[in-house]
XYZ file of C-alpha atoms in Angstrom:
251
model
C 41.936 -0.901 13.942
C 41.308 2.854 14.365
C 37.877 4.436 14.832
C 37.810 5.999 11.353
C 38.338 2.588 9.754
C 35.630 1.039 11.917
C 33.192 3.798 10.960
C 33.961 3.237 7.272
C 33.350 -0.511 7.553
C 30.135 0.093 9.476
C 28.963 2.570 6.829
C 29.684 0.152 3.978
C 27.850 -2.657 5.753
C 24.891 -0.344 6.275
C 24.810 0.522 2.577
C 24.735 -3.186 1.737
C 21.800 -3.624 4.125
C 19.951 -0.722 2.469
C 20.545 -2.135 -1.021
C 19.307 -5.528 0.174
C 16.157 -3.903 1.579
C 15.566 -2.091 -1.738
C 15.910 -5.383 -3.590
C 13.462 -7.083 -1.233
C 10.925 -4.285 -1.726
C 11.272 -4.643 -5.508
C 10.625 -8.381 -5.226
C 7.532 -7.726 -3.143
C 6.197 -5.362 -5.803
C 6.735 -8.039 -8.449
C 5.231 -10.885 -6.422
C 2.011 -9.385 -5.041
C -0.906 -7.190 -6.031
C -2.945 -7.448 -2.822
C -2.630 -4.183 -0.875
C -2.487 -5.715 2.615
C -0.101 -8.448 1.530
C 2.229 -5.942 -0.073
C 2.130 -3.534 2.856
C 2.718 -6.201 5.513
C 5.743 -7.599 3.690
C 7.142 -4.086 3.192
C 6.749 -3.349 6.905
C 8.588 -6.575 7.745
C 11.545 -5.387 5.653
C 11.599 -2.021 7.442
C 11.154 -3.670 10.844
C 14.157 -5.910 10.275
C 16.384 -3.199 8.865
C 15.775 -0.649 11.633
C 14.987 -3.014 14.537
C 11.746 -1.074 14.815
C 9.448 -1.488 17.802
C 6.554 0.137 15.919
C 5.778 1.349 12.399
C 2.808 3.503 11.412
C 1.696 4.114 7.828
C -0.598 7.075 7.054
C -2.142 7.426 3.602
C -4.168 10.032 1.765
C -7.556 8.843 0.536
C -10.564 10.687 -0.814
C -12.960 8.574 1.277
C -11.179 9.269 4.554
C -12.800 11.773 6.946
C -9.378 13.402 7.492
C -6.674 14.315 4.942
C -4.650 11.386 6.285
C -5.825 8.132 7.807
C -3.756 5.597 9.745
C -3.779 2.700 7.262
C -1.569 0.231 9.140
C 0.345 -0.260 12.375
C 3.078 -2.844 12.864
C 3.981 -3.680 16.475
C 4.739 -6.801 18.532
C 5.058 -8.988 15.407
C 1.554 -8.101 14.237
C 0.186 -5.760 11.585
C -3.217 -4.116 12.049
C -4.999 -2.512 9.103
C -7.776 0.073 8.846
C -10.058 1.165 6.009
C -10.191 4.839 4.916
C -13.745 5.321 6.191
C -13.609 2.729 8.945
C -12.643 2.737 12.622
C -9.569 4.851 13.300
C -6.412 3.285 14.715
C -4.360 5.006 17.385
C -1.252 6.784 16.154
C 0.857 9.935 16.049
C -1.665 11.531 13.712
C -0.754 15.173 14.383
C 2.945 14.585 13.611
C 2.045 12.795 10.384
C -0.212 15.679 9.400
C 2.591 18.179 10.050
C 4.925 16.166 7.816
C 2.474 15.967 4.900
C 1.666 19.698 5.169
C 5.331 20.748 5.287
C 6.166 18.086 2.657
C 9.235 16.977 4.553
C 10.069 14.520 7.293
C 11.818 14.884 10.614
C 13.394 12.881 13.423
C 12.919 13.139 17.167
C 15.348 11.537 19.632
C 14.252 11.095 23.253
C 15.854 9.381 26.220
C 14.444 5.977 25.300
C 13.583 5.932 21.592
C 13.931 7.526 18.173
C 10.953 8.559 16.032
C 11.631 9.057 12.327
C 8.903 10.391 10.026
C 9.264 10.583 6.239
C 6.859 11.527 3.453
C 5.922 8.875 0.901
C 6.302 10.212 -2.653
C 5.060 8.528 -5.831
C 5.082 10.228 -9.244
C 5.912 13.570 -7.568
C 2.809 13.248 -5.374
C 2.864 12.994 -1.571
C 0.678 9.936 -0.966
C 1.257 9.505 2.756
C 3.662 9.329 5.667
C 5.576 6.552 7.382
C 6.641 6.809 11.035
C 9.226 4.391 12.455
C 9.924 4.044 16.187
C 13.161 2.404 17.362
C 14.538 1.825 20.879
C 17.506 4.124 21.563
C 19.658 1.697 23.563
C 22.282 4.362 24.368
C 22.807 5.183 20.680
C 23.733 8.759 19.790
C 22.739 11.618 17.487
C 24.935 10.291 14.678
C 22.925 7.056 14.706
C 19.687 9.069 14.633
C 20.878 11.082 11.618
C 21.938 7.921 9.802
C 18.597 6.256 10.402
C 16.751 9.313 9.110
C 18.893 9.317 5.955
C 18.464 5.552 5.470
C 14.685 5.691 5.813
C 14.520 8.623 3.391
C 16.456 6.493 0.892
C 13.891 3.708 1.191
C 10.850 5.980 1.075
C 10.535 6.104 -2.724
C 10.661 2.300 -2.920
C 8.109 1.887 -0.135
C 5.789 4.401 -1.838
C 5.957 2.560 -5.158
C 5.273 -0.750 -3.426
C 2.211 0.742 -1.711
C 1.057 2.389 -4.937
C 1.267 -0.801 -7.022
C -2.167 -2.266 -6.115
C -3.774 1.047 -7.097
C -2.013 1.016 -10.461
C -2.972 -2.622 -10.963
C -6.596 -1.879 -10.111
C -6.663 0.965 -12.626
C -5.421 -1.421 -15.304
C -7.908 -4.259 -14.733
C -10.930 -2.797 -12.914
C -13.840 -0.764 -14.225
C -13.842 2.577 -12.408
C -17.608 2.852 -11.941
C -18.608 -0.661 -10.892
C -15.408 -2.059 -9.422
C -15.857 -5.149 -11.612
C -13.107 -6.436 -13.867
C -12.930 -4.609 -17.188
C -13.769 -5.857 -20.686
C -10.075 -5.731 -21.552
C -9.276 -8.009 -18.616
C -12.129 -10.319 -19.666
C -10.656 -10.657 -23.162
C -7.266 -11.504 -21.652
C -8.352 -13.932 -18.929
C -11.353 -15.865 -20.283
C -9.482 -17.484 -23.222
C -6.870 -18.698 -20.719
C -9.599 -20.126 -18.479
C -11.206 -21.884 -21.462
C -7.885 -23.387 -22.544
C -7.214 -24.620 -19.006
C -10.710 -26.159 -18.786
C -10.217 -28.010 -22.074
C -6.795 -29.256 -21.073
C -7.844 -30.435 -17.616
C -11.284 -31.661 -18.649
C -13.020 -29.549 -16.005
C -16.371 -27.772 -16.447
C -16.439 -24.032 -17.023
C -19.518 -21.816 -16.925
C -19.949 -18.355 -18.413
C -23.068 -16.452 -17.399
C -24.060 -13.291 -19.260
C -26.391 -10.885 -17.442
C -28.179 -7.888 -18.904
C -30.184 -5.168 -17.116
C -33.692 -4.949 -18.595
C -34.851 -1.538 -19.836
C -31.607 0.112 -18.794
C -31.772 2.660 -21.600
C -35.128 3.890 -20.311
C -33.560 4.494 -16.885
C -30.954 6.777 -18.451
C -33.528 8.495 -20.663
C -36.035 9.072 -17.861
C -33.849 9.735 -14.827
C -30.502 10.721 -16.345
C -27.106 9.061 -16.638
C -26.185 9.706 -13.005
C -29.132 7.542 -11.923
C -28.068 4.951 -14.489
C -24.574 4.902 -12.975
C -26.058 4.339 -9.510
C -28.049 1.379 -10.835
C -24.945 -0.117 -12.466
C -22.888 0.286 -9.287
C -25.606 -1.316 -7.140
C -26.082 -4.258 -9.511
C -22.302 -4.758 -9.519
C -22.237 -4.740 -5.699
C -24.981 -7.389 -5.608
C -23.059 -9.569 -8.053
C -19.827 -9.273 -6.046
C -21.659 -10.330 -2.887
C -23.323 -13.253 -4.676
C -20.376 -15.035 -6.284
C -17.840 -17.380 -4.739
C -14.264 -16.295 -3.919
C -12.876 -18.034 -6.993
C -15.508 -16.674 -9.431
C -14.814 -13.489 -11.396
C -17.268 -10.825 -12.544
C -16.639 -8.482 -15.451
C -18.339 -5.411 -16.903
C -18.419 -6.266 -20.599
C -20.733 -3.706 -22.188
C -21.602 -0.052 -21.690
């Protein structure tokens, strides 16, 4: 079999692998809403496809001290996460910043490894950067170009997977308090009541009101009232069990 035929077969097999990775990312988006769970599973797909030794994910966040923060690192079969305003992880931060500022990725091939950086786009917005490091193992420039193209193909799917928890939160969470919304309450509580009746298990619903809340707004202004609501919500979240849910019903 000649070299041209071998290259064609290799290319077709690679396209099948890419399509399989896209399918797996779509399944992850359908299965999970937890940010860390989604991101770890997505990184596993990328790790397997590219035989990556390390993957770094940088995201934009308004609470981060820098325009980009290193949200996750996958290396040695382990994923480490960081919060936007928490302790910073080590990474190729300057290269990621260059990519987000230029709004385009790049690849860098050295004697022992390949670094591929691509921008994560969602709804025409650059939301972050992903950097993938792969051992070279005597592979050539053609391989490096192919990997760059393949990762760019996957970028839109990875970005949507990462973005899903944010979209889900917007749909079910109250923006001010971080509690579940009234709409979510009206959807979920009837289901919980039906399940309790069917299974014969007890179900409690506690309604809490803030005394004299109107006077807080009238005397100190609505910004102060919002601070009170957010603090009360934080206290409630800290006080309930993992399987309890708290909603903002009024206001």
